[in-house]
Short mmCIF file of C-alpha atoms in Angstrom, two decimals:
data_model
loop_
_atom_site.label_atom_id
_atom_site.label_comp_id
_atom_site.label_asym_id
_atom_site.label_seq_id
_atom_site.Cartn_x
_atom_site.Cartn_y
_atom_site.Cartn_z
CA UNK A 1 43.02 53.78 -92.45
CA UNK A 2 39.86 56.01 -93.48
CA UNK A 3 39.05 56.66 -89.80
CA UNK A 4 42.62 57.87 -89.38
CA UNK A 5 42.35 60.18 -92.40
CA UNK A 6 39.01 61.48 -91.24
CA UNK A 7 40.69 62.58 -88.03
CA UNK A 8 43.15 64.62 -90.08
CA UNK A 9 40.78 66.66 -92.08
CA UNK A 10 43.14 68.60 -94.39
CA UNK A 11 44.74 65.50 -95.70
CA UNK A 12 41.41 63.70 -96.03
CA UNK A 13 39.92 66.55 -98.07
CA UNK A 14 42.91 66.81 -100.36
CA UNK A 15 42.70 62.97 -101.10
CA UNK A 16 38.96 63.29 -101.68
CA UNK A 17 39.47 66.02 -104.27
CA UNK A 18 42.55 64.41 -105.96
CA UNK A 19 40.60 61.11 -106.19
CA UNK A 20 37.59 62.63 -107.77
CA UNK A 21 39.73 64.74 -110.24
CA UNK A 22 41.79 61.64 -111.30
CA UNK A 23 38.87 59.42 -111.83
CA UNK A 24 37.17 61.94 -114.12
CA UNK A 25 40.49 62.64 -115.97
CA UNK A 26 41.02 58.96 -116.57
CA UNK A 27 37.37 58.41 -117.65
CA UNK A 28 36.82 61.10 -120.18
CA UNK A 29 39.19 60.06 -122.98
CA UNK A 30 37.64 56.63 -123.07
CA UNK A 31 34.16 58.13 -123.12
CA UNK A 32 35.06 60.47 -125.98
CA UNK A 33 36.51 57.61 -127.87
CA UNK A 34 33.48 55.43 -127.49
CA UNK A 35 31.20 58.27 -128.29
CA UNK A 36 33.12 58.95 -131.53
CA UNK A 37 33.14 55.27 -132.54
CA UNK A 38 29.48 55.03 -131.94
CA UNK A 39 28.66 58.54 -133.18
CA UNK A 40 26.92 59.54 -129.96
CA UNK A 41 26.95 63.32 -130.62
CA UNK A 42 25.05 66.31 -129.41
CA UNK A 43 21.93 67.35 -131.46
CA UNK A 44 23.16 69.85 -133.87
CA UNK A 45 19.70 70.60 -135.14
CA UNK A 46 18.33 71.86 -131.87
CA UNK A 47 17.47 75.55 -131.74
CA UNK A 48 19.64 76.47 -128.75
CA UNK A 49 22.84 74.66 -129.89
CA UNK A 50 25.76 76.89 -130.74
CA UNK A 51 28.31 74.39 -131.98
CA UNK A 52 29.00 73.54 -135.54
CA UNK A 53 31.35 70.49 -134.77
CA UNK A 54 30.19 67.01 -133.62
CA UNK A 55 30.69 66.84 -129.78
CA UNK A 56 29.73 64.05 -127.51
CA UNK A 57 27.46 64.92 -124.58
CA UNK A 58 28.37 62.05 -122.23
CA UNK A 59 30.67 64.03 -119.85
CA UNK A 60 28.20 63.55 -117.03
CA UNK A 61 28.85 59.72 -117.08
CA UNK A 62 32.44 60.43 -115.87
CA UNK A 63 31.27 63.02 -113.34
CA UNK A 64 28.67 60.52 -111.92
CA UNK A 65 31.16 57.63 -111.81
CA UNK A 66 33.87 59.76 -110.21
CA UNK A 67 31.47 61.31 -107.58
CA UNK A 68 29.94 57.77 -106.65
CA UNK A 69 33.33 56.00 -106.36
CA UNK A 70 34.81 58.74 -104.34
CA UNK A 71 31.92 58.84 -101.86
CA UNK A 72 32.00 55.05 -101.40
CA UNK A 73 35.79 54.55 -101.31
CA UNK A 74 36.51 57.26 -98.80
CA UNK A 75 33.49 56.03 -96.70
CA UNK A 76 31.90 59.53 -96.71
CA UNK A 77 29.07 58.70 -94.29
CA UNK A 78 27.64 60.16 -91.13
CA UNK A 79 24.61 61.40 -89.40
CA UNK A 80 24.40 64.80 -91.23
CA UNK A 81 23.15 63.08 -94.43
CA UNK A 82 22.05 59.58 -95.14
CA UNK A 83 24.20 58.70 -98.12
CA UNK A 84 21.93 55.73 -99.29
CA UNK A 85 19.12 58.17 -100.12
CA UNK A 86 21.30 60.57 -101.66
CA UNK A 87 22.88 57.95 -104.05
CA UNK A 88 19.44 56.50 -104.74
CA UNK A 89 18.32 59.95 -105.94
CA UNK A 90 21.64 60.30 -107.96
CA UNK A 91 21.04 56.99 -109.65
CA UNK A 92 17.41 57.99 -110.71
CA UNK A 93 18.75 61.17 -112.32
CA UNK A 94 21.61 59.44 -113.95
CA UNK A 95 19.26 56.93 -115.60
CA UNK A 96 17.00 59.52 -116.91
CA UNK A 97 19.76 61.78 -117.91
CA UNK A 98 21.68 59.40 -119.92
CA UNK A 99 18.55 58.21 -121.69
CA UNK A 100 17.92 61.88 -122.58
CA UNK A 101 21.38 62.30 -123.70
CA UNK A 102 21.31 59.34 -126.02
CA UNK A 103 17.73 59.31 -127.22
CA UNK A 104 15.70 62.13 -125.69
CA UNK A 105 13.16 62.10 -122.88
CA UNK A 106 9.67 63.64 -122.78
CA UNK A 107 9.85 66.68 -120.39
CA UNK A 108 6.95 65.16 -118.25
CA UNK A 109 8.85 61.99 -117.70
CA UNK A 110 11.89 64.09 -116.56
CA UNK A 111 9.73 66.04 -114.15
CA UNK A 112 8.17 62.88 -112.65
CA UNK A 113 11.66 61.26 -112.03
CA UNK A 114 12.84 64.47 -110.57
CA UNK A 115 9.81 64.72 -108.22
CA UNK A 116 10.37 61.05 -107.14
CA UNK A 117 13.97 61.89 -106.34
CA UNK A 118 12.98 64.97 -104.44
CA UNK A 119 10.28 62.96 -102.46
CA UNK A 120 12.97 60.36 -101.76
CA UNK A 121 15.36 62.80 -100.32
CA UNK A 122 12.63 64.95 -98.50
CA UNK A 123 10.54 62.14 -96.99
CA UNK A 124 12.96 59.15 -96.55
CA UNK A 125 16.09 61.16 -96.20
CA UNK A 126 14.46 63.90 -94.15
CA UNK A 127 16.35 66.58 -96.20
CA UNK A 128 13.99 69.44 -95.61
CA UNK A 129 13.90 73.17 -95.18
CA UNK A 130 11.98 73.51 -91.89
CA UNK A 131 12.25 77.24 -91.24
CA UNK A 132 12.28 80.30 -93.49
CA UNK A 133 13.87 82.27 -90.70
CA UNK A 134 11.62 85.44 -91.11
CA UNK A 135 11.63 85.69 -94.92
CA UNK A 136 8.01 86.92 -95.80
CA UNK A 137 7.44 86.99 -92.13
CA UNK A 138 7.51 83.14 -92.06
CA UNK A 139 9.48 81.10 -89.56
CA UNK A 140 8.77 77.40 -88.56
CA UNK A 141 7.14 75.32 -91.27
CA UNK A 142 4.90 72.32 -90.47
CA UNK A 143 5.85 68.91 -92.01
CA UNK A 144 3.71 69.01 -95.21
CA UNK A 145 4.50 72.55 -96.33
CA UNK A 146 8.28 71.95 -95.49
CA UNK A 147 8.25 68.69 -97.46
CA UNK A 148 6.49 70.20 -100.48
CA UNK A 149 8.70 73.36 -100.43
CA UNK A 150 11.82 71.25 -100.22
CA UNK A 151 10.84 69.03 -103.14
CA UNK A 152 10.06 72.21 -105.20
CA UNK A 153 13.49 73.68 -104.34
CA UNK A 154 15.23 70.53 -105.29
CA UNK A 155 13.40 70.24 -108.70
CA UNK A 156 13.94 73.98 -109.30
CA UNK A 157 17.69 73.88 -108.72
CA UNK A 158 18.09 70.72 -110.72
CA UNK A 159 16.38 72.24 -113.73
CA UNK A 160 18.28 75.65 -113.20
CA UNK A 161 21.65 73.96 -113.67
CA UNK A 162 20.22 72.07 -116.66
CA UNK A 163 19.15 75.30 -118.25
CA UNK A 164 22.44 77.11 -117.91
CA UNK A 165 24.38 74.23 -119.56
CA UNK A 166 24.27 76.06 -122.88
CA UNK A 167 27.80 77.22 -123.59
CA UNK A 168 31.30 75.67 -122.97
CA UNK A 169 32.28 75.56 -119.37
CA UNK A 170 29.51 77.54 -117.91
CA UNK A 171 27.53 74.72 -115.93
CA UNK A 172 30.91 73.19 -115.01
CA UNK A 173 32.44 76.39 -113.74
CA UNK A 174 29.17 77.29 -111.78
CA UNK A 175 29.09 73.78 -110.26
CA UNK A 176 32.77 74.05 -109.13
CA UNK A 177 32.22 77.65 -107.58
CA UNK A 178 28.93 76.60 -105.85
CA UNK A 179 30.17 73.32 -104.16
CA UNK A 180 33.57 74.86 -103.34
CA UNK A 181 32.15 77.73 -101.49
CA UNK A 182 29.57 75.44 -99.78
CA UNK A 183 32.36 73.05 -98.69
CA UNK A 184 34.29 76.02 -97.14
CA UNK A 185 31.30 77.22 -95.25
CA UNK A 186 30.47 73.69 -94.04
CA UNK A 187 34.07 73.03 -92.84
CA UNK A 188 33.88 76.44 -90.86
CA UNK A 189 30.72 74.95 -89.30
CA UNK A 190 32.30 71.55 -88.47
CA UNK A 191 30.04 69.79 -90.99
CA UNK A 192 32.77 67.56 -92.33
CA UNK A 193 30.59 64.87 -94.09
CA UNK A 194 28.68 67.41 -96.06
CA UNK A 195 31.87 69.37 -96.92
CA UNK A 196 33.40 66.05 -98.21
CA UNK A 197 30.28 65.45 -100.37
CA UNK A 198 30.63 68.99 -101.95
CA UNK A 199 34.30 68.50 -102.43
CA UNK A 200 33.70 65.09 -104.11
CA UNK A 201 31.39 66.82 -106.73
CA UNK A 202 33.66 69.77 -107.14
CA UNK A 203 36.57 67.57 -107.79
CA UNK A 204 34.72 65.34 -110.30
CA UNK A 205 33.60 68.49 -112.20
CA UNK A 206 37.14 70.01 -112.02
CA UNK A 207 38.55 66.94 -113.81
CA UNK A 208 35.86 67.34 -116.39
CA UNK A 209 36.29 70.96 -117.11
CA UNK A 210 39.59 70.44 -118.80
CA UNK A 211 37.78 68.78 -121.74
CA UNK A 212 34.81 71.26 -121.65
CA UNK A 213 36.56 74.57 -121.96
CA UNK A 214 35.98 76.11 -125.36
CA UNK A 215 36.55 74.61 -127.79
CA UNK A 216 34.72 71.79 -125.87
CA UNK A 217 35.67 68.11 -126.70
CA UNK A 218 32.70 66.96 -124.63
CA UNK A 219 29.66 68.21 -122.82
CA UNK A 220 28.35 67.12 -119.56
CA UNK A 221 24.92 66.55 -120.96
CA UNK A 222 21.81 66.12 -118.86
CA UNK A 223 23.54 63.25 -116.97
CA UNK A 224 26.07 65.82 -115.50
CA UNK A 225 23.88 68.85 -115.15
CA UNK A 226 20.99 67.03 -113.36
CA UNK A 227 23.51 65.48 -110.96
CA UNK A 228 25.22 68.70 -110.37
CA UNK A 229 21.80 70.42 -109.59
CA UNK A 230 20.71 67.65 -107.37
CA UNK A 231 23.83 67.56 -105.17
CA UNK A 232 23.90 71.40 -105.03
CA UNK A 233 20.34 71.38 -103.96
CA UNK A 234 20.90 68.85 -101.24
CA UNK A 235 23.91 70.53 -99.95
CA UNK A 236 22.14 73.92 -99.97
CA UNK A 237 19.32 72.60 -97.92
CA UNK A 238 21.69 70.86 -95.45
CA UNK A 239 23.67 74.16 -95.08
CA UNK A 240 20.55 76.13 -94.29
CA UNK A 241 19.51 73.67 -91.52
CA UNK A 242 23.03 73.38 -90.17
CA UNK A 243 23.66 77.11 -90.09
CA UNK A 244 21.01 77.53 -87.44
CA UNK A 245 22.05 74.60 -85.31
CA UNK A 246 25.85 74.28 -85.69
CA UNK A 247 28.72 75.90 -83.87
CA UNK A 248 31.97 76.45 -85.58
CA UNK A 249 34.24 79.40 -86.44
CA UNK A 250 31.36 81.57 -87.85
CA UNK A 251 27.79 81.95 -87.20
CA UNK A 252 25.91 82.09 -90.48
CA UNK A 253 22.45 81.61 -89.05
CA UNK A 254 21.09 85.19 -89.32
CA UNK A 255 22.25 85.43 -92.93
CA UNK A 256 22.24 81.86 -94.09
CA UNK A 257 19.29 82.19 -96.64
CA UNK A 258 20.76 85.25 -98.29
CA UNK A 259 24.26 83.60 -98.49
CA UNK A 260 22.82 80.40 -99.89
CA UNK A 261 20.92 82.38 -102.64
CA UNK A 262 24.15 84.37 -103.48
CA UNK A 263 26.06 81.10 -103.91
CA UNK A 264 23.52 79.74 -106.28
CA UNK A 265 22.64 83.05 -107.93
CA UNK A 266 23.94 82.16 -111.45
CA UNK A 267 21.36 79.27 -112.22
CA UNK A 268 18.58 80.70 -109.97
CA UNK A 269 18.46 84.15 -111.44
CA UNK A 270 18.79 83.17 -114.97
CA UNK A 271 16.01 80.49 -114.66
CA UNK A 272 13.66 83.02 -112.94
CA UNK A 273 14.38 85.77 -115.35
CA UNK A 274 13.81 83.48 -118.42
CA UNK A 275 10.58 82.13 -116.97
CA UNK A 276 9.21 85.64 -116.35
CA UNK A 277 10.16 86.75 -119.80
CA UNK A 278 8.52 83.79 -121.46
CA UNK A 279 5.42 84.00 -119.43
CA UNK A 280 5.15 87.77 -120.19
CA UNK A 281 5.15 87.03 -123.92
CA UNK A 282 2.45 84.32 -123.53
CA UNK A 283 4.75 81.39 -124.00
CA UNK A 284 5.34 78.29 -122.01
CA UNK A 285 8.20 78.75 -119.73
CA UNK A 286 9.49 75.23 -120.54
CA UNK A 287 9.87 75.94 -124.34
CA UNK A 288 13.57 76.70 -125.11
CA UNK A 289 14.97 79.70 -126.66
CA UNK A 290 18.11 81.69 -126.90
CA UNK A 291 17.31 84.42 -124.44
CA UNK A 292 19.42 83.08 -121.57
CA UNK A 293 21.87 85.58 -120.03
CA UNK A 294 24.75 83.68 -121.72
CA UNK A 295 23.12 84.00 -125.10
CA UNK A 296 22.69 87.63 -124.51
CA UNK A 297 26.38 88.22 -123.61
CA UNK A 298 27.40 86.09 -126.69
CA UNK A 299 25.37 88.70 -128.79
CA UNK A 300 27.79 91.37 -127.76
CA UNK A 301 30.54 89.37 -129.51
CA UNK A 302 32.11 87.62 -126.50
CA UNK A 303 33.56 84.11 -126.94
CA UNK A 304 32.30 81.11 -124.90
CA UNK A 305 35.30 81.41 -122.54
CA UNK A 306 34.85 85.13 -122.05
CA UNK A 307 31.16 84.72 -121.43
CA UNK A 308 31.85 82.01 -118.80
CA UNK A 309 34.42 84.08 -117.06
CA UNK A 310 32.14 87.10 -116.99
CA UNK A 311 29.40 85.01 -115.49
CA UNK A 312 31.76 83.37 -113.00
CA UNK A 313 32.96 86.84 -112.01
CA UNK A 314 29.44 88.00 -111.40
CA UNK A 315 28.73 84.95 -109.32
CA UNK A 316 31.90 85.66 -107.28
CA UNK A 317 30.96 89.29 -106.83
CA UNK A 318 27.48 88.48 -105.52
CA UNK A 319 28.92 85.91 -103.06
CA UNK A 320 31.42 88.54 -101.79
CA UNK A 321 28.67 91.02 -101.47
CA UNK A 322 26.66 88.61 -99.36
CA UNK A 323 29.52 87.90 -97.03
CA UNK A 324 30.16 91.78 -96.64
CA UNK A 325 26.50 92.24 -95.71
CA UNK A 326 26.22 89.14 -93.53
CA UNK A 327 25.69 91.07 -90.43
CA UNK A 328 22.66 92.89 -91.80
CA UNK A 329 20.49 89.80 -92.24
CA UNK A 330 18.70 87.97 -95.12
CA UNK A 331 16.54 90.77 -96.13
CA UNK A 332 19.32 93.31 -96.89
CA UNK A 333 21.30 90.70 -98.69
CA UNK A 334 18.48 89.53 -101.01
CA UNK A 335 17.57 93.17 -101.82
CA UNK A 336 21.14 94.06 -102.57
CA UNK A 337 21.67 91.09 -104.69
CA UNK A 338 18.36 91.89 -106.67
CA UNK A 339 19.48 95.51 -107.20
CA UNK A 340 22.96 94.53 -108.46
CA UNK A 341 21.40 91.89 -110.93
CA UNK A 342 18.99 94.52 -112.11
CA UNK A 343 21.82 96.74 -112.88
CA UNK A 344 23.76 94.13 -114.64
CA UNK A 345 20.81 93.21 -116.83
CA UNK A 346 20.10 96.87 -117.60
CA UNK A 347 23.73 97.48 -118.71
CA UNK A 348 23.65 94.29 -120.76
CA UNK A 349 20.36 95.30 -122.34
CA UNK A 350 21.69 98.87 -123.16
CA UNK A 351 24.81 97.48 -124.97
CA UNK A 352 22.72 94.86 -126.87
CA UNK A 353 20.23 97.55 -128.10
CA UNK A 354 23.13 99.96 -129.00
CA UNK A 355 24.78 97.15 -131.06
CA UNK A 356 21.45 96.34 -132.73
CA UNK A 357 20.94 100.02 -133.68
CA UNK A 358 24.52 100.11 -135.13
CA UNK A 359 23.92 96.96 -137.19
CA UNK A 360 20.48 98.37 -138.43
CA UNK A 361 22.13 101.63 -139.39
CA UNK A 362 24.95 99.84 -141.32
CA UNK A 363 22.47 97.72 -143.13
CA UNK A 364 20.53 100.74 -144.23
CA UNK A 365 23.71 102.45 -145.39
CA UNK A 366 24.24 99.84 -148.09
CA UNK A 367 20.64 99.53 -149.10
#
C-alpha cells in the first residue's frame, strides 16, 4: 500500500500532511487537560514572559509524537537521509526539551546534548555541508572542517528557533513557512523523501498552531522549538547538498546558499542581531532579555498576532526576493537580504524612538 502511494506523489503528500495535522489536533486537548490538572504551566516569573495567564508549555510533545508517528507509519525512508539517525537526534532533543519545560535545564547541559545530536547527524548520518560554493572564496571543504561547520550550523539553527519562541504563534508560523518552502523546492528537485520529512513537520505544527494563536492555550516549549530547529537544520543541509547534484524542474545550485538563508532568515537574523547587540554592551550573548525583534514590534503597540503576521510577511518577502535574484548567485542574494533587513531595522528603530520621545514629552507635560 505504501509503495503504491509513494508512486503517486500528490496523494502520498496529502495523506502525510493530513495524518500529521490530525495526530496533533487529537493530542493537544488531552495534553492541555493533563497540564492543567497537574499545574504544569509556563514560568510566569521569567523576565521574557509576556503572558499573565497560566499557559501549559507542552505543545512540543504533540508535535514530536505526530512527526514521529507520521514518519514511521508512512515509511518515509530512503537513501537521501538515514531516518534512524534523524529520529535518534530528535529523541535526544525531546528528552532534554521536556525536562527543560517541566523542571528547567542548565544551558551547558542543553548545549552538550545539542552537540551530541549534531555529532550523530554529521558523523554517523553523514549530514554535512561539504562545499561553500564560492562564499568567502571557499569551495570544497575537507572532512573535519565540514563536520565541525555542520555541527555548528545545526546547533545555531536549533537555538535560533528556540530564541524566537517568545510570542504566540511566531515559532510555529516560522516553522510552517520554512518547512513548506523547503518541501516545495525538494519536490521540484525530485527529493521526495526529504520533502515528505519537511511536510510531516509542517503538518504537525499546523495542527498545533490552532491552539497557539493569540490568545494561546498552549506553547510549544523547548520540546517543540528544539525539534523544529533540528529538522529545519537537517533539511536545510540536505537541500544545499542536493541542489548541486540533483536534476529536476529547476536548477537551484548557483543560488542554493542564498535561498536557504532567505528561507531561514527569521530565526537566523534575529539571533545574529541579538548576539551582536548583547556583545556590544559587554553582556553574555546567552543571557536573555526583551530586545528580540518581536519584542521591539510589540513596543509599537502591535498585538501578538499582528507581530507574528508582520514577521511572517517579512520572511515571505525575503524568500520572494531570493527567488527573484536567483540568477545572480549567492553573493547578490545575501547582500540584498542584508540591505533589506538593515532598512527594516532602521525603520523599526525610528518608530520606537519616535514613540519613546512622545511618551517622554507626555510625562513631562503632567509633571
